PDB file of C-alpha atoms in Angstrom:
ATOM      1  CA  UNK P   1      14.445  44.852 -30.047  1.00 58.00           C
ATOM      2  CA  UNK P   2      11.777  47.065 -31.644  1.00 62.00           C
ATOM      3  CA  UNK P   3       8.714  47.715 -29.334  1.00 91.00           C
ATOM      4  CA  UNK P   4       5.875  48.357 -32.334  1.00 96.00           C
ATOM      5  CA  UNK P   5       3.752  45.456 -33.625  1.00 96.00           C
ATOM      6  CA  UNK P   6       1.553  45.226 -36.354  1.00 97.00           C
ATOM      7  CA  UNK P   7      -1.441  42.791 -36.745  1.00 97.00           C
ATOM      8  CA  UNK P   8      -2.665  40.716 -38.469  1.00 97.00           C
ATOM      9  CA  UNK P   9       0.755  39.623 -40.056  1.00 96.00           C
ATOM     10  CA  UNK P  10      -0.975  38.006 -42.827  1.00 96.00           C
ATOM     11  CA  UNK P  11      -4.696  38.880 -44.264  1.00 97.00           C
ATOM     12  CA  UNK P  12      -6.413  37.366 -47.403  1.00 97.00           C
ATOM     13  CA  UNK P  13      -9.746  39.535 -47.841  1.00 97.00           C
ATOM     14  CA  UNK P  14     -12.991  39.842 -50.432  1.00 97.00           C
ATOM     15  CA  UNK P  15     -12.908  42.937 -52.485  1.00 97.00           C
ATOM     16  CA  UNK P  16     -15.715  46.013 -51.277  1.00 96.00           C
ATOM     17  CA  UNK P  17     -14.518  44.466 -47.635  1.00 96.00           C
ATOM     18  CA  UNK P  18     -13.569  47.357 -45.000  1.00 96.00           C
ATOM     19  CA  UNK P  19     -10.494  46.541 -43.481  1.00 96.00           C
ATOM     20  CA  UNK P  20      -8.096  47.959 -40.243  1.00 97.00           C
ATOM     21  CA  UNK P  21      -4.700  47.272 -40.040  1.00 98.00           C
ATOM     22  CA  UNK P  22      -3.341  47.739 -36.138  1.00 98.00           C
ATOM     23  CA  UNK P  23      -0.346  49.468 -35.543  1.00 98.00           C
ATOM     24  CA  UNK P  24       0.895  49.839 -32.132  1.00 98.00           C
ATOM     25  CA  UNK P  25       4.410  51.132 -30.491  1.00 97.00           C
ATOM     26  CA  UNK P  26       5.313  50.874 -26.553  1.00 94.00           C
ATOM     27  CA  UNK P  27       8.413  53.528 -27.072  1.00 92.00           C
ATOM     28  CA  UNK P  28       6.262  56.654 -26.666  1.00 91.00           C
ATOM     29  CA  UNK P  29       7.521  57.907 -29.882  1.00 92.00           C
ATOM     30  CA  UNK P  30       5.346  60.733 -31.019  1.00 90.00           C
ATOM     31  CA  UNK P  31       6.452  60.152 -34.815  1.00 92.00           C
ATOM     32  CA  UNK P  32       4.463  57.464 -36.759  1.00 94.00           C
ATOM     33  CA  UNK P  33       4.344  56.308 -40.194  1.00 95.00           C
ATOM     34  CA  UNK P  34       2.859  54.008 -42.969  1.00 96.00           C
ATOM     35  CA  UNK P  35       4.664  53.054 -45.986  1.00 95.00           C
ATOM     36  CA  UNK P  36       3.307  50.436 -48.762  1.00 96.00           C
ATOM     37  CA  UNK P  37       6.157  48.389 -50.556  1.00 95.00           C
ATOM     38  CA  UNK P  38       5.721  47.187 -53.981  1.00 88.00           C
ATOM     39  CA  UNK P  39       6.757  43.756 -55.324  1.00 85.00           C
ATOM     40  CA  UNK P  40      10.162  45.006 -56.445  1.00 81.00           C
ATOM     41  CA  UNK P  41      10.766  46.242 -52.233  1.00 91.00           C
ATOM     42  CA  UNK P  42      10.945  50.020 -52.973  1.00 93.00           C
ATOM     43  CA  UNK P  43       8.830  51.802 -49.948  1.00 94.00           C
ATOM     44  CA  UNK P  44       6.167  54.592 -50.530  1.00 93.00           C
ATOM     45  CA  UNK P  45       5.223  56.678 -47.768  1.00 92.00           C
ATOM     46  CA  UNK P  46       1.304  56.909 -47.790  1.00 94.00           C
ATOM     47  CA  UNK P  47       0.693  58.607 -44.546  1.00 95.00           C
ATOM     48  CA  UNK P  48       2.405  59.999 -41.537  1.00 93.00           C
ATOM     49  CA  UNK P  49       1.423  61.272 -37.836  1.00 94.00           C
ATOM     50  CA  UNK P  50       3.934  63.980 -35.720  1.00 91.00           C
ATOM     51  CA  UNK P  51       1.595  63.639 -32.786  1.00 92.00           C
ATOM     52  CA  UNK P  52      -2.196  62.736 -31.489  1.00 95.00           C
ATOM     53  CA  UNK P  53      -4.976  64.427 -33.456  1.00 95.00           C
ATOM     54  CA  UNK P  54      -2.304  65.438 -36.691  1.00 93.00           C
ATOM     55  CA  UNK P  55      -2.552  63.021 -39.498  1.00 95.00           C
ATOM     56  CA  UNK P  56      -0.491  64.152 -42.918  1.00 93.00           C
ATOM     57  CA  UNK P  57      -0.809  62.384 -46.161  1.00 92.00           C
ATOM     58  CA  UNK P  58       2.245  60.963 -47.520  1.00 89.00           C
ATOM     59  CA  UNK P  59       4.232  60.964 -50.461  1.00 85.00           C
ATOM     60  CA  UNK P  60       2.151  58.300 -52.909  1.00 86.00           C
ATOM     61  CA  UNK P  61      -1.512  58.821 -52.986  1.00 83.00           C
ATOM     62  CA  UNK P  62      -3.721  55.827 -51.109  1.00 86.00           C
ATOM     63  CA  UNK P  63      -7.305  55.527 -50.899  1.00 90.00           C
ATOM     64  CA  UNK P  64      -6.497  54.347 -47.257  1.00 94.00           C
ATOM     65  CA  UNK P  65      -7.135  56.299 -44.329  1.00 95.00           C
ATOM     66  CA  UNK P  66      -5.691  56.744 -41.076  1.00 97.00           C
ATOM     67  CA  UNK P  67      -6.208  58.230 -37.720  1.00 96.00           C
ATOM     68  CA  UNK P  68      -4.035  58.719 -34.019  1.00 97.00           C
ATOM     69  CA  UNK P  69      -6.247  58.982 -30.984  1.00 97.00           C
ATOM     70  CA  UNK P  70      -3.933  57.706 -28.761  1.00 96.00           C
ATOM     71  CA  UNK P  71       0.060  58.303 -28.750  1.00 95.00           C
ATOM     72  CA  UNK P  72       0.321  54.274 -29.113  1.00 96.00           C
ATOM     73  CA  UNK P  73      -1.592  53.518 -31.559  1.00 97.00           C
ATOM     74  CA  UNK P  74      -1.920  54.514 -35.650  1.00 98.00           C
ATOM     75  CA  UNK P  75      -4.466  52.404 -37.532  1.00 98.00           C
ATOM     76  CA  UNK P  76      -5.129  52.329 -40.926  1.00 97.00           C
ATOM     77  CA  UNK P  77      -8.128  51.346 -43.220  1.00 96.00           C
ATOM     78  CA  UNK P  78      -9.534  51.026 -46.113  1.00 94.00           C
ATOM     79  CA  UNK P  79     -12.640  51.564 -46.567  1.00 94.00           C
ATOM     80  CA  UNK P  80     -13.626  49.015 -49.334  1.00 95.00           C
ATOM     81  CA  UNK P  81     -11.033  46.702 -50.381  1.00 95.00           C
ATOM     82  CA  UNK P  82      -9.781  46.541 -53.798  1.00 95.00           C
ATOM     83  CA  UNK P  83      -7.255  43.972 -55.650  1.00 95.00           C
ATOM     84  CA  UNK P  84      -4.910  46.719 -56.382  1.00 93.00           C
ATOM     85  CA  UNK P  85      -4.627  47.698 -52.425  1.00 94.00           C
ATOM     86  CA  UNK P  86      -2.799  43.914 -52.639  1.00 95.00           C
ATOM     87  CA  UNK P  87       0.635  44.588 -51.136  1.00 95.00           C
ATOM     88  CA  UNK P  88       2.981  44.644 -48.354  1.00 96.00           C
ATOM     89  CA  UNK P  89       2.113  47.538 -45.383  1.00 97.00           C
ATOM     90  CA  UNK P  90       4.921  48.589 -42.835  1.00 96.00           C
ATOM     91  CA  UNK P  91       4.359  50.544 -39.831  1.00 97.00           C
ATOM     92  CA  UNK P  92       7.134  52.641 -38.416  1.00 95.00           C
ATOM     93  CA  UNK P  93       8.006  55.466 -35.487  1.00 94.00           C
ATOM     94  CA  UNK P  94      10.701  57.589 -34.691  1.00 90.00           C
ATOM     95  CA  UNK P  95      11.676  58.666 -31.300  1.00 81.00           C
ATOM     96  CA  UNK P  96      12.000  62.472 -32.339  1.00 70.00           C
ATOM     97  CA  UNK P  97      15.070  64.812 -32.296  1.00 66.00           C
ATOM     98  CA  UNK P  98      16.727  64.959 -35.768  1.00 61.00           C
ATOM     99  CA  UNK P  99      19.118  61.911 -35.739  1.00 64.00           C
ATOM    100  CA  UNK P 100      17.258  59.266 -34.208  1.00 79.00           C
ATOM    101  CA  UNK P 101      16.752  56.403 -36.601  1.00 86.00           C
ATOM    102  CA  UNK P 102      12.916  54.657 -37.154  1.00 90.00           C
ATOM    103  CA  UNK P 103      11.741  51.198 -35.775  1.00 93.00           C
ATOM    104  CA  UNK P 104       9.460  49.349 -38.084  1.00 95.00           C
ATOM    105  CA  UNK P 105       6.966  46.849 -37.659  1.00 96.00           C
ATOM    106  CA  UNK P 106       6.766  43.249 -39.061  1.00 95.00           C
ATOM    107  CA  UNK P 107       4.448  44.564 -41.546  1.00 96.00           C
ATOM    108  CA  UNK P 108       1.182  43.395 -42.860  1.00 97.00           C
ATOM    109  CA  UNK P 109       0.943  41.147 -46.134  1.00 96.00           C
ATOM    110  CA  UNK P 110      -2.885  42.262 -47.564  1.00 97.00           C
ATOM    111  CA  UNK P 111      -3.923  40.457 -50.205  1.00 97.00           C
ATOM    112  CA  UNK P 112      -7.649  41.439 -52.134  1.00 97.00           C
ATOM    113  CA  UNK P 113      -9.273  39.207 -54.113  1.00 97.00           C
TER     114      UNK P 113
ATOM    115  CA  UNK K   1      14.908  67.665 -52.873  1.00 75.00           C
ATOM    116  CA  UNK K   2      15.799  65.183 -50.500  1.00 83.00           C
ATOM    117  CA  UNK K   3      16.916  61.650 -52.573  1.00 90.00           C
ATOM    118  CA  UNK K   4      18.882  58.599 -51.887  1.00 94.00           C
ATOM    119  CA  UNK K   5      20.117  56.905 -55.180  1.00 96.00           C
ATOM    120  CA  UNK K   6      21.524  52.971 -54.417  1.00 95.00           C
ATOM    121  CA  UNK K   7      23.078  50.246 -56.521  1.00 89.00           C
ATOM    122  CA  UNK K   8      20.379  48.812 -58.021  1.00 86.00           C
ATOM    123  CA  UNK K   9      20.199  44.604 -57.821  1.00 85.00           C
ATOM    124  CA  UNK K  10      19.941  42.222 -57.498  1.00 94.00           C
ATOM    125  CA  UNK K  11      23.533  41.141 -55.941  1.00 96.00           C
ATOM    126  CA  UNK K  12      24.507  37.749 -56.201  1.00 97.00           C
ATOM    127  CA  UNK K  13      27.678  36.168 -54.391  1.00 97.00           C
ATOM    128  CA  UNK K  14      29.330  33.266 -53.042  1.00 97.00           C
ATOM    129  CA  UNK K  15      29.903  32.707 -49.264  1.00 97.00           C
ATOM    130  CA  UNK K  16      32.816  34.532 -48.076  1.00 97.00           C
ATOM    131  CA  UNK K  17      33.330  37.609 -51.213  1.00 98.00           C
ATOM    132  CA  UNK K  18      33.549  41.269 -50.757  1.00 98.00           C
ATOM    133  CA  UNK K  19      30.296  42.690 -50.705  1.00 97.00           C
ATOM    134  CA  UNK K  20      29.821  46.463 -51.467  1.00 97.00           C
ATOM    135  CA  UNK K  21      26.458  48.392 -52.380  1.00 98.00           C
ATOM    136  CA  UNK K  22      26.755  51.507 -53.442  1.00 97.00           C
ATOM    137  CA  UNK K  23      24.492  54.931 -51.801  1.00 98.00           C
ATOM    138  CA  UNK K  24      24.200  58.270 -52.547  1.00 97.00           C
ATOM    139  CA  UNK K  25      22.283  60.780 -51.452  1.00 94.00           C
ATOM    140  CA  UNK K  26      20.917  64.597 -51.901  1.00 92.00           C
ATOM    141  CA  UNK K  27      19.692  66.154 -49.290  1.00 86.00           C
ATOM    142  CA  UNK K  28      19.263  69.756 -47.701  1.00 79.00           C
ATOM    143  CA  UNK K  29      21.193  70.097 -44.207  1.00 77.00           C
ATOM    144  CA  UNK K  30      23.240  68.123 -42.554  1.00 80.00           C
ATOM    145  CA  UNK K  31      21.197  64.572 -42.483  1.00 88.00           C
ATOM    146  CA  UNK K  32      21.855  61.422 -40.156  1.00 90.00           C
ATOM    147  CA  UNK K  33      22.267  58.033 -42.543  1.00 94.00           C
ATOM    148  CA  UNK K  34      21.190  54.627 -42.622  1.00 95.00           C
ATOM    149  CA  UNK K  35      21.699  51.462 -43.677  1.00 98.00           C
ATOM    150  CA  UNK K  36      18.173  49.040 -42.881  1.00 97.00           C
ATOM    151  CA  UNK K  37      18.001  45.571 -43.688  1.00 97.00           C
ATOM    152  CA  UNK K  38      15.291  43.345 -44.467  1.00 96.00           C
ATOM    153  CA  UNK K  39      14.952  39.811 -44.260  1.00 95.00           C
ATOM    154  CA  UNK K  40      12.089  37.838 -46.462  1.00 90.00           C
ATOM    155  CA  UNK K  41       8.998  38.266 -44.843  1.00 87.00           C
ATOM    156  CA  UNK K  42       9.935  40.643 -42.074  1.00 90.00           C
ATOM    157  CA  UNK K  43      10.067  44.698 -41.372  1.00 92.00           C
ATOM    158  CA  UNK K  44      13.252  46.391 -42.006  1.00 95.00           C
ATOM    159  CA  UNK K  45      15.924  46.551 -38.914  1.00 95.00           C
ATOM    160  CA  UNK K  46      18.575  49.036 -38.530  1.00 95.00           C
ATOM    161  CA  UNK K  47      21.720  47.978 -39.630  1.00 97.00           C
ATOM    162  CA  UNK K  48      24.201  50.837 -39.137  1.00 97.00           C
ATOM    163  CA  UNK K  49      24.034  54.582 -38.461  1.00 95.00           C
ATOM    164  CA  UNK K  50      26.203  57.664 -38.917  1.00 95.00           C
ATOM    165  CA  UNK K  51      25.233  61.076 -37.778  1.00 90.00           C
ATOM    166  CA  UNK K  52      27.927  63.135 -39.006  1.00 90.00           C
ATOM    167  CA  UNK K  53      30.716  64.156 -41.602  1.00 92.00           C
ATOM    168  CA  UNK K  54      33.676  61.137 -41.345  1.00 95.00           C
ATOM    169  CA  UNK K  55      31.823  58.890 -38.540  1.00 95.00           C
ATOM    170  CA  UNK K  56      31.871  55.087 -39.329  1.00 97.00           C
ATOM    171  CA  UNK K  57      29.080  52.849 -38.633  1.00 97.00           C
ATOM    172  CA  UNK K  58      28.950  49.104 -38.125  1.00 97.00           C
ATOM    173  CA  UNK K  59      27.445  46.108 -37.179  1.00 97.00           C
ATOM    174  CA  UNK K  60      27.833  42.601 -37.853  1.00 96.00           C
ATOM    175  CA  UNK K  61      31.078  42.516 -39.772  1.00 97.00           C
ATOM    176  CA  UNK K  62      28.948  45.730 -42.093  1.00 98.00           C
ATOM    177  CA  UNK K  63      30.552  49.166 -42.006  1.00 98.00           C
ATOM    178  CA  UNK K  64      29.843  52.561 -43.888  1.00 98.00           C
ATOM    179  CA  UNK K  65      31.590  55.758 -43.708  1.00 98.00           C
ATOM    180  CA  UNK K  66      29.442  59.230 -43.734  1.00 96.00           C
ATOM    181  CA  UNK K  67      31.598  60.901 -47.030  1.00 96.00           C
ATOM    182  CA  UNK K  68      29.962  64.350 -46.958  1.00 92.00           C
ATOM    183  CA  UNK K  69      32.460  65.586 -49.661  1.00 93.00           C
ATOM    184  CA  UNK K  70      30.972  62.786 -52.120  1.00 95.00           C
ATOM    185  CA  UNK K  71      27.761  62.652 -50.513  1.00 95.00           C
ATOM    186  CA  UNK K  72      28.279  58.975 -50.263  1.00 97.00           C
ATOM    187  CA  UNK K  73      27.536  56.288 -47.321  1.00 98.00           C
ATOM    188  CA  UNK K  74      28.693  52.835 -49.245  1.00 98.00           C
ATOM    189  CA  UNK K  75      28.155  49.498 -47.088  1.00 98.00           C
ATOM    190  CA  UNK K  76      30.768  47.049 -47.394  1.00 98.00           C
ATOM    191  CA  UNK K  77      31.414  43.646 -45.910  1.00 98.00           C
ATOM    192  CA  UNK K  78      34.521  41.473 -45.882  1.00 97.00           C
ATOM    193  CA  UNK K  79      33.199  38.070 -46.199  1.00 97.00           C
ATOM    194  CA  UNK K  80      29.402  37.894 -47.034  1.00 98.00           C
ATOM    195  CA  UNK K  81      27.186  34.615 -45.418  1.00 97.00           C
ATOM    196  CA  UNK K  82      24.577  32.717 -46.561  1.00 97.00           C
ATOM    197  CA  UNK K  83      22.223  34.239 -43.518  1.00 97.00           C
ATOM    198  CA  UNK K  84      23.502  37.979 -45.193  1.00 97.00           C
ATOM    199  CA  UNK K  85      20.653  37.329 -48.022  1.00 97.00           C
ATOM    200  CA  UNK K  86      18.039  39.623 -47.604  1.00 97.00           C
ATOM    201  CA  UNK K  87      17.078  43.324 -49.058  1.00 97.00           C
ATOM    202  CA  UNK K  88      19.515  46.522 -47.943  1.00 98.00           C
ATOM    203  CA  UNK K  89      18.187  49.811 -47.498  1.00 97.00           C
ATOM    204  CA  UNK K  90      20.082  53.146 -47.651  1.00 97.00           C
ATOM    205  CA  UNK K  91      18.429  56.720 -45.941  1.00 94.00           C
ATOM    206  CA  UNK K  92      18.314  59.566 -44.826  1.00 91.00           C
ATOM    207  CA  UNK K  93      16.953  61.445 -42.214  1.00 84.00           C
ATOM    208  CA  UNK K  94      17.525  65.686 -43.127  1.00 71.00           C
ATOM    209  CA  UNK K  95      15.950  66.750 -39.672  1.00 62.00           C
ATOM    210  CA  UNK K  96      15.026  70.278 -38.397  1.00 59.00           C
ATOM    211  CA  UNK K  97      11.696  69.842 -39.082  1.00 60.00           C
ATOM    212  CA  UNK K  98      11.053  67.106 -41.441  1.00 62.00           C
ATOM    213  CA  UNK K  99      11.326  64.137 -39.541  1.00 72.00           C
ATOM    214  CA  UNK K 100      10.444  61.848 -42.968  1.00 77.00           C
ATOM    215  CA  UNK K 101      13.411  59.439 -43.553  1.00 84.00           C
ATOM    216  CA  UNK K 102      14.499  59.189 -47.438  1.00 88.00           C
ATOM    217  CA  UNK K 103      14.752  55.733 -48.631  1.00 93.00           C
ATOM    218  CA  UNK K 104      16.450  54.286 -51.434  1.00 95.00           C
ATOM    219  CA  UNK K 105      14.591  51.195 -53.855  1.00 95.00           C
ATOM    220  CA  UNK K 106      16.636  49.008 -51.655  1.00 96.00           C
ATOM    221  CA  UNK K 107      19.037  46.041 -53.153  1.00 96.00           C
ATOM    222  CA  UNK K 108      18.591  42.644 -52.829  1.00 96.00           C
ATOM    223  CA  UNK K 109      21.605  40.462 -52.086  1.00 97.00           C
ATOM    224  CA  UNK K 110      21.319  36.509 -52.367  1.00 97.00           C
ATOM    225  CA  UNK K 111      24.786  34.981 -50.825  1.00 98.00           C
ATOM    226  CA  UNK K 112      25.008  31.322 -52.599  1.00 97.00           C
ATOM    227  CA  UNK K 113      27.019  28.679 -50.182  1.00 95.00           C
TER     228      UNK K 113
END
């Protein structure tokens, strides 16, 4: 079983509300990510870490933000919440080396309103 | 540029058919694929892996062959159950230096008793 958890599971927030979603991973791996999945389950990468201190922007622009102090742990937040940040958020690391596979989170379920 | 192209869905069918969803991917290198499942309200899980040219990977009655010289990694299952239902996710992981796994728009599969 995966070691990375995400919290909360579940959030229902104002909009112009600053939020943090937690992201945290006992494996050591050095290789985190953030992906947002739309209503029809196809995942966009939005930001990505290869170590502590080195934060990359992903694939789909976000008005998110994200940072990795510690090996462990890879928040993200938004700074003022909006009804189109409404989605599905999924956390995920990779143990490193070129055929290693990712372990995901149970994901976040943000809802603005 | 690195893609993965699956049968789009949604799959429906009764307990005990054939199940087979369709992947294909582009990709520079020699990458590592995946099969990830996800069931409703939950992150994805691994379902299967193959790291190289012919290798077979399965898991829980699933298996998927790495075809490099159709650049194909179908999933198939003999007899499909109810508890199957969820979302399937083909990718790829090219390596070297980009450690970013490719994802396809994923599939969802609804097995009716």
């Amino acid at each position: 079983e995966a070691d990375i958890y995400q919290t909360p599971r579940y959030l229902v927030i104002g909009t112009g509300k600053k939020i943090t979603l937690e992201c945290s991973q006992t494996m050591g791996h050095d290789k985190m990510y953030w992906y947002q999945q739309d209503p029809g389950m196809e995942l966009h990468l939005i930001h990505y870490s290869y170590g502590v201190n080195s934060t990359e922007k992903g694939d789909l622009s976000s008005e998110s933000t994200v940072s990795r102090i510690r090996t462990e742990h890879f928040p993200l937040t938004l700074e003022s919440a909006r009804p189109s940040h409404t989605s599905q958020y999924l956390c995920a690391s990779i143990a490193g080396g070129s055929y290693t596979e990712a372990f995901f989170g149970q994901g976040t379920r943000l809802t603005v309103v | 540029g690195n893609s993965v192209t699956q049968m789009e869905g949604p799959v429906t069918l009764s307990e005990e058919a054939f199940l087979t969803i369709n992947c294909t991917y582009t990709a520079t290198g020699y990458p590592s694929l995946f099969w990830y499942v996800q069931y409703p309200g939950e992150g994805l899980q691994l379902l299967l892996k193959a790291t190289k040219a012919d290798d077979k990977g399965s898991n829980k009655g699933f298996e998927a062959t790495y075809r490099k010289e159709t650049t194909s990694f179908h999933l198939e299952k003999g007899s499909v159950q109810v508890s199957d239902s969820a979302v399937y996710f083909c990718a790829h992981n090219s390596g070297g230096s980009n450690y970013k796994l490719t994802f396809g728009k994923g599939t969802l599969l609804t097995v009716n008793p």
